[in-house]
Amino acid sequence: MIPRTAGMQAAHSGSTGVAAAAQSSGAVPLPPASLTAARLLYATAGAAGHDSPGHPECAARVPAILEALETHGLTARSSGVLELTGFSAAPRPAIQLVHAAGYVAGLERASATSAERERAIDLDGSTYCTASTSSDACLAAGAAIALVDNVVAASRLSADPSAVPAGFAVCRPPGHHCLANEPMGFCLLGNVAIAARHAQTQHGLQRVMIFDWDVHHGNGTQAIFEHDSDVLFISSHQAGIYPSTGKASEVGTGDGEGATINLPLPGDSGHEAMLAAFDEVVAPAAQRFQPDILLVSAGYDAHWRDPLAGLQCRSSTFHALGQRAKLLADELPSCRGRLVMLLEGGYDLKALGESVANTFLGVLGEAAADNFNPALLRNEPVDKVQQVLREARRIHGL
C-alpha cells in the first residue's frame, strides 16, 4: 500500500485551505456558507455538440435528467441541492495522469477531422467523435474534478460526515470503458479514473474506492487501476455481455491483486440482487479497505426499461443504492462523508431521468418517487445471484 502522506492528514483537518482545495483544478470555489448548507452538489456538462443520429449515447440524455430533476423539485432548491457552475475543463496534466499524451492529442485531431468533414466520425465501431467531442470530454472530466474539489473542501468545514454534501456529475460522454490509449464503448476519457488520480495527487486522499454499478463491466477503469493497491475497484454488472470482461476471477495483478472485485450478475437480476451485492460485498469490502473517498460510476442501463441489456433494476433500486452509498461514506472513519458520483450509461431517457432523480432523493435521505409495481417484472434468479456473491466473498475473504 502507498503510505499515508502529510497531504492526506491536511485533507482531514479544519477549514484551512478550503479555497485552495476548490481552486486546485481551476474550479470556482463555493463560499463556505454554501458548502455547509448544501447536502448535494451537482455539475452539468451536457455535451450538446457530441451527438450522432441514431446513436444511444446521445445529446438528449442530460436534458432528460434535468427535466426529471426539475419535475421532482431537485434543481437548486432551498433544501440543500446546489448546482456547481463555472468549472473548467480538466487540465491536460490531470488527464495525462490516466491517459497517454498521444491519445489525448489524437482525440483533438479526431475532433478537428470531424469539423473538416462536417459530420461525426467513427472511432472504434461503437464510439463516435464530433467537432466538439474533445472539448466536451475534457469538460465532463472537469465537472468530476470540480466536484471532488468542493466535496473535499466541505469535508474540511464540518466534523460531522453526514453534513458533507455528496457530488453528482451529470456529464457526458461517459468514461468507464475507454483505455489509457484508446476509446471504447461510447467512452472517450476515463472520468472516474481522472477524478480518482486528482483526489490522490491534489488532496492526498491516497485510498480511493470506486463502485461501478453500470450494467456493463467497467473494463477501462479496471485496466487503469488493476496494478494499484490503493484503488479498490468493485463492479456489479450483467454477466456475458459487452465488453466480455469482469469475471469473478479478475482480481487485479501485481501489487493490485485483491483490489479488484467483480460481481457478474445473471440476466434478470434486479432490485434484490443489487442490494444484496451492496450489503454482502460492497460494504464489507469498503469497511476493510477504509477509503478516503468513495467514487461511483453511476450507470443506469441496468434498469428494466433499458434497451441495451437484460437486468431488472427499477428507479427505486437506484434510490436505495444512492442512500446506501452516502451512508457508507458517512460511516467510514477515513472517508468522512466524501462521495462523488459520475454519470455513465443509461439509454432509455425516461428510465434515466427518473433513476437519477431517485438517486438524488436517496442521497438526501428522502422517500423514493417510484410507483412502478415490481410484480410486473420476472422473478429474479435468487439462487444464481447468491452463488455469485458467495464466490466473491470466498475469493476476497469477506
C-alpha positions as MATLAB code, in Angstrom:
seq = 'MIPRTAGMQAAHSGSTGVAAAAQSSGAVPLPPASLTAARLLYATAGAAGHDSPGHPECAARVPAILEALETHGLTARSSGVLELTGFSAAPRPAIQLVHAAGYVAGLERASATSAERERAIDLDGSTYCTASTSSDACLAAGAAIALVDNVVAASRLSADPSAVPAGFAVCRPPGHHCLANEPMGFCLLGNVAIAARHAQTQHGLQRVMIFDWDVHHGNGTQAIFEHDSDVLFISSHQAGIYPSTGKASEVGTGDGEGATINLPLPGDSGHEAMLAAFDEVVAPAAQRFQPDILLVSAGYDAHWRDPLAGLQCRSSTFHALGQRAKLLADELPSCRGRLVMLLEGGYDLKALGESVANTFLGVLGEAAADNFNPALLRNEPVDKVQQVLREARRIHGL';
ca = [
       0.000    0.000    0.000;
       1.128    3.579   -0.652;
       1.903    5.117    2.778;
      -0.361    7.826    4.095;
       1.055   11.274    3.452;
       1.076   14.637    5.148;
      -1.235   15.829    2.388;
      -3.787   13.255    3.457;
      -3.699   14.476    7.007;
      -4.308   18.017    5.754;
      -7.398   16.785    3.973;
      -8.767   15.668    7.325;
      -8.026   18.939    9.104;
     -10.103   22.043    9.706;
     -11.088   24.891    7.410;
      -7.555   25.965    6.480;
      -7.029   25.702    2.738;
     -10.693   25.299    1.755;
     -10.428   27.786   -1.100;
      -7.176   26.206   -2.240;
      -8.857   22.808   -2.388;
     -11.715   24.067   -4.528;
      -9.368   26.013   -6.796;
      -6.894   23.179   -7.419;
      -8.471   22.419  -10.809;
      -9.385   25.976  -11.699;
     -12.900   25.463  -10.330;
     -14.790   28.388   -8.870;
     -14.889   27.590   -5.137;
     -18.264   27.725   -3.467;
     -18.413   30.015   -0.417;
     -18.102   28.141    2.900;
     -21.676   29.115    3.814;
     -22.951   27.446    0.632;
     -20.885   24.317    1.212;
     -22.114   23.928    4.770;
     -25.741   24.440    3.711;
     -25.608   22.038    0.774;
     -26.464   18.369    1.050;
     -25.922   17.539   -2.609;
     -23.855   19.338   -5.252;
     -24.343   18.634   -8.927;
     -22.496   19.816  -12.019;
     -23.835   19.617  -15.556;
     -21.787   19.053  -18.709;
     -24.333   18.056  -21.342;
     -22.061   17.951  -24.421;
     -24.782   19.144  -26.807;
     -22.365   19.008  -29.733;
     -21.352   15.418  -29.052;
     -24.216   13.749  -30.871;
     -24.718   11.323  -33.743;
     -28.124   10.483  -35.259;
     -29.495    7.167  -34.036;
     -26.740    6.559  -31.502;
     -27.969    5.609  -27.992;
     -25.318    7.765  -26.275;
     -26.993   10.941  -27.465;
     -27.253   14.597  -26.529;
     -30.823   14.098  -25.264;
     -29.608   12.196  -22.207;
     -28.632   15.117  -19.981;
     -31.759   17.212  -20.779;
     -33.863   14.167  -19.857;
     -32.108   14.044  -16.482;
     -32.504   17.763  -15.861;
     -36.191   17.579  -16.750;
     -36.710   14.786  -14.219;
     -34.802   16.693  -11.546;
     -36.988   19.719  -12.196;
     -40.148   17.610  -12.024;
     -39.125   16.314   -8.611;
     -38.053   19.740   -7.329;
     -34.398   18.763   -7.131;
     -32.674   21.593   -9.001;
     -31.154   24.440   -6.997;
     -33.776   24.245   -4.296;
     -33.574   25.659   -0.778;
     -33.420   22.257    0.922;
     -29.782   21.644    0.126;
     -29.435   20.869   -3.594;
     -26.912   23.210   -5.180;
     -25.633   23.406   -8.753;
     -21.907   23.914   -9.213;
     -21.218   26.210  -12.155;
     -18.221   27.973  -13.632;
     -15.922   24.936  -13.571;
     -13.242   24.480  -16.210;
     -12.306   21.642  -18.495;
      -9.910   19.170  -16.928;
      -6.337   20.421  -17.408;
      -4.036   18.370  -19.596;
      -1.775   17.263  -16.686;
      -4.781   15.844  -14.807;
      -5.946   13.917  -17.872;
      -2.454   12.578  -18.519;
      -2.320   11.006  -15.083;
      -4.658    8.477  -16.714;
      -4.329    8.760  -20.484;
      -1.281    8.717  -22.763;
      -0.318   12.110  -24.156;
      -0.501   10.750  -27.691;
      -4.056    9.549  -27.127;
      -5.192   12.959  -25.877;
      -3.580   14.650  -28.872;
      -5.166   12.082  -31.175;
      -8.605   12.849  -29.767;
      -8.048   16.522  -30.548;
      -7.046   15.625  -34.106;
     -10.136   13.447  -34.493;
     -12.355   16.366  -33.480;
     -10.561   18.578  -35.982;
     -11.136   15.953  -38.696;
     -14.817   15.786  -37.798;
     -15.045   19.559  -38.106;
     -13.422   19.447  -41.534;
     -15.804   16.728  -42.739;
     -18.802   18.383  -41.046;
     -20.047   15.080  -39.648;
     -19.408   12.645  -36.833;
     -16.656   10.109  -37.479;
     -16.405    6.566  -36.150;
     -13.512    5.788  -33.825;
     -13.930    2.117  -32.917;
     -17.226    0.771  -34.241;
     -19.247    1.986  -31.260;
     -17.692    5.326  -30.294;
     -18.063    8.433  -32.434;
     -16.327   11.796  -32.482;
     -17.680   15.195  -33.486;
     -16.059   18.598  -33.814;
     -16.716   19.300  -30.123;
     -16.020   15.829  -28.704;
     -12.504   16.538  -27.450;
     -13.542   19.692  -25.587;
     -16.776   18.055  -24.380;
     -14.890   15.096  -22.925;
     -12.445   17.404  -21.151;
     -15.321   19.399  -19.672;
     -17.006   16.225  -18.402;
     -13.786   15.267  -16.641;
     -13.552   18.834  -15.346;
     -17.001   18.513  -13.780;
     -15.834   15.450  -11.873;
     -12.673   17.194  -10.705;
     -14.583   20.295   -9.582;
     -16.973   18.170   -7.544;
     -14.092   16.342   -5.882;
     -12.537   19.700   -5.001;
     -15.712   21.087   -3.466;
     -16.678   17.909   -1.613;
     -13.177   17.779   -0.123;
     -13.459   21.463    0.807;
     -16.790   20.792    2.508;
     -15.308   17.877    4.454;
     -12.801   20.303    5.980;
     -15.569   22.542    7.262;
     -17.569   20.013    9.262;
     -16.760   17.480   11.945;
     -19.988   15.659   11.049;
     -19.566   13.445    7.949;
     -23.326   13.377    7.366;
     -23.216   17.160    6.874;
     -20.745   16.853    3.966;
     -22.598   17.133    0.643;
     -22.313   14.411   -1.945;
     -21.442   15.332   -5.519;
     -23.068   14.159   -8.753;
     -21.626   14.877  -12.202;
     -24.436   14.946  -14.766;
     -21.855   14.694  -17.508;
     -21.214   13.018  -20.809;
     -19.625   11.428  -22.753;
     -19.219    8.549  -20.294;
     -15.827    7.101  -19.458;
     -15.589    3.702  -17.798;
     -14.851    1.630  -20.934;
     -12.061    3.655  -22.536;
      -8.473    2.588  -22.000;
      -5.376    4.661  -21.378;
      -4.665    4.892  -25.086;
      -7.905    4.156  -26.943;
     -11.628    4.937  -26.931;
     -14.119    2.159  -26.345;
     -17.814    1.555  -25.801;
     -19.078    5.160  -26.208;
     -16.296    6.386  -23.863;
     -13.534    8.923  -24.593;
     -11.896    9.907  -21.280;
     -11.970    7.936  -18.031;
     -13.829   10.481  -15.909;
     -13.880    8.438  -12.721;
     -10.226    7.445  -13.125;
      -9.236   11.085  -13.655;
     -11.227   12.058  -10.555;
      -9.500    9.318   -8.553;
      -5.995   10.381   -9.558;
      -6.906   14.010   -8.862;
      -8.083   13.097   -5.354;
      -4.806   11.306   -4.741;
      -2.404   13.858   -6.184;
      -4.124   17.122   -5.245;
      -5.761   16.228   -1.947;
      -3.628   13.417   -0.540;
      -6.609   11.058   -0.485;
      -4.463    8.038   -1.258;
      -7.020    5.273   -0.783;
      -9.815    5.613   -3.318;
     -12.778    3.280   -3.704;
     -14.690    3.131   -6.990;
     -18.027    1.322   -7.157;
     -19.330    0.857  -10.706;
     -22.996   -0.130  -10.887;
     -23.397    0.244  -14.667;
     -24.862   -2.845  -16.328;
     -21.674   -3.194  -18.391;
     -18.371   -4.043  -16.775;
     -16.099   -1.041  -16.266;
     -13.200   -2.646  -18.100;
     -11.362    0.617  -18.712;
     -11.384    1.641  -15.074;
     -10.280   -1.841  -14.063;
      -7.405   -1.832  -16.563;
      -6.164    1.560  -15.387;
      -6.038    0.534  -11.719;
      -5.503   -3.223  -11.791;
      -1.894   -2.869  -10.563;
      -2.742   -0.305   -7.852;
      -3.383   -1.479   -4.296;
      -4.550    1.990   -3.275;
      -7.613    1.936   -5.538;
     -10.348   -0.546   -4.696;
     -12.476   -1.151   -7.800;
     -15.783   -3.006   -7.459;
     -18.041   -3.613  -10.445;
     -21.533   -5.106  -10.437;
     -22.634   -5.866  -13.992;
     -24.537   -8.326  -16.143;
     -22.511  -11.426  -16.939;
     -21.790  -12.408  -20.517;
     -22.481   -9.115  -22.304;
     -20.289   -6.315  -23.645;
     -17.360   -5.938  -23.121;
     -16.976   -9.626  -22.178;
     -14.762   -8.860  -19.189;
     -15.411   -8.689  -15.456;
     -15.237  -12.313  -14.415;
     -15.021  -13.030  -10.696;
     -11.523  -14.403  -11.239;
     -10.269  -10.972  -12.370;
      -8.903   -9.660   -9.072;
      -6.088   -7.321  -10.110;
      -2.437   -8.071  -10.750;
       0.912   -7.496   -9.047;
       0.616   -5.048   -6.170;
      -3.057   -4.605   -7.031;
      -4.006   -8.248   -6.578;
      -7.164   -8.373   -4.481;
      -8.090   -4.725   -5.084;
     -10.443   -5.580   -7.967;
     -13.770   -7.219   -7.131;
     -16.142   -8.275   -9.896;
     -19.756   -9.272   -9.421;
     -21.028  -10.693  -12.753;
     -24.779  -10.990  -12.147;
     -27.026  -13.306  -14.163;
     -29.636  -11.913  -16.523;
     -32.934  -10.883  -14.890;
     -31.152   -9.837  -11.692;
     -32.700   -6.687  -10.304;
     -33.501   -4.793   -7.127;
     -32.897   -7.572   -4.636;
     -29.686   -8.687   -6.339;
     -28.207   -5.191   -6.383;
     -28.984   -4.517   -2.740;
     -27.633   -7.917   -1.717;
     -24.458   -7.184   -3.689;
     -24.047   -3.889   -1.868;
     -24.805   -5.248    1.592;
     -22.891   -8.529    1.297;
     -19.843   -7.496   -0.761;
     -19.515   -3.762   -1.445;
     -19.997   -2.510    2.114;
     -17.831   -5.202    3.802;
     -15.054   -4.618    1.261;
     -15.222   -0.891    1.941;
     -15.082   -1.434    5.691;
     -11.930   -3.498    5.267;
     -10.286   -1.152    2.753;
     -11.148    2.114    4.583;
     -11.105    4.514    1.606;
     -10.509    8.235    1.935;
     -13.119    8.976   -0.735;
     -15.862    6.969   -2.441;
     -16.444    7.451   -6.163;
     -19.364    5.876   -8.012;
     -19.604    5.175  -11.736;
     -23.368    5.600  -11.850;
     -24.752    3.894  -14.926;
     -28.494    3.409  -15.314;
     -28.644    0.805  -18.068;
     -29.382   -1.922  -15.512;
     -32.939   -0.525  -15.462;
     -35.609   -2.886  -16.775;
     -36.579   -0.382  -19.489;
     -33.079   -0.031  -20.920;
     -32.677   -1.465  -24.449;
     -29.007   -2.466  -24.210;
     -29.038   -5.150  -21.511;
     -31.141   -7.586  -19.522;
     -31.214   -6.688  -15.828;
     -34.369   -5.641  -13.994;
     -33.462   -2.772  -11.704;
     -36.049   -0.076  -11.215;
     -35.814    3.582  -10.269;
     -36.232    2.749   -6.596;
     -33.187    0.443   -6.863;
     -31.046    3.487   -7.559;
     -32.714    5.355   -4.716;
     -31.617    2.576   -2.368;
     -28.107    2.469   -3.833;
     -27.712    6.243   -3.535;
     -28.893    6.134    0.071;
     -26.566    3.244    0.913;
     -23.593    4.894   -0.792;
     -23.968    8.101    1.210;
     -24.493    6.261    4.485;
     -21.397    4.165    3.774;
     -19.302    7.265    3.056;
     -20.567    8.796    6.308;
     -19.840    5.698    8.388;
     -16.289    5.059    7.175;
     -13.958    6.963    9.529;
     -11.382    7.721    6.849;
     -13.953    8.721    4.224;
     -15.615   11.433    6.326;
     -18.697   11.649    4.104;
     -16.813   12.206    0.852;
     -18.873   10.772   -2.023;
     -18.803   11.807   -5.703;
     -20.936   10.083   -8.336;
     -20.483   10.320  -12.108;
     -22.935    9.504  -14.872;
     -22.036    6.537  -17.062;
     -24.643    4.629  -19.119;
     -28.427    4.686  -19.305;
     -30.164    4.863  -22.666;
     -33.904    4.823  -22.066;
     -34.493    8.529  -21.464;
     -37.468    8.153  -19.129;
     -35.749    5.488  -17.030;
     -32.539    7.520  -16.984;
     -34.172   10.708  -15.736;
     -36.292    9.010  -13.103;
     -33.391    6.891  -11.876;
     -31.011    9.831  -11.455;
     -33.758   11.779   -9.646;
     -34.270    8.834   -7.311;
     -30.515    8.613   -6.719;
     -30.629   12.256   -5.611;
     -33.561   11.509   -3.298;
     -31.734    8.526   -1.820;
     -28.582   10.542   -1.153;
     -30.727   13.213    0.511;
     -32.419   10.613    2.716;
     -35.838   11.362    1.267;
     -38.514    8.930    0.119;
     -38.304    7.275   -3.275;
     -40.523    8.548   -6.081;
     -41.253    5.328   -7.930;
     -44.787    3.998   -8.320;
     -43.848    1.075  -10.542;
     -45.305   -2.273   -9.492;
     -42.351   -4.718   -9.247;
     -44.747   -7.650   -9.516;
     -44.832   -6.932  -13.253;
     -41.182   -7.994  -13.589;
     -39.852  -11.515  -13.934;
     -38.671  -13.363  -10.855;
     -35.035  -12.717  -10.055;
     -32.641  -15.717  -10.207;
     -32.010  -15.562   -6.461;
     -30.028  -18.800   -6.195;
     -27.690  -17.840   -9.036;
     -27.171  -14.385   -7.551;
     -26.235  -15.888   -4.220;
     -23.744  -18.184   -5.940;
     -22.041  -15.118   -7.463;
     -21.920  -13.302   -4.140;
     -20.667  -16.351   -2.232;
     -17.899  -16.823   -4.783;
     -16.846  -13.170   -4.481;
     -16.766  -13.428   -0.696;
     -14.727  -16.635   -0.918;
     -12.194  -15.204   -3.376;
     -11.735  -11.997   -1.392;
     -12.055  -13.363    2.123;
     -15.090  -11.249    3.016;
];
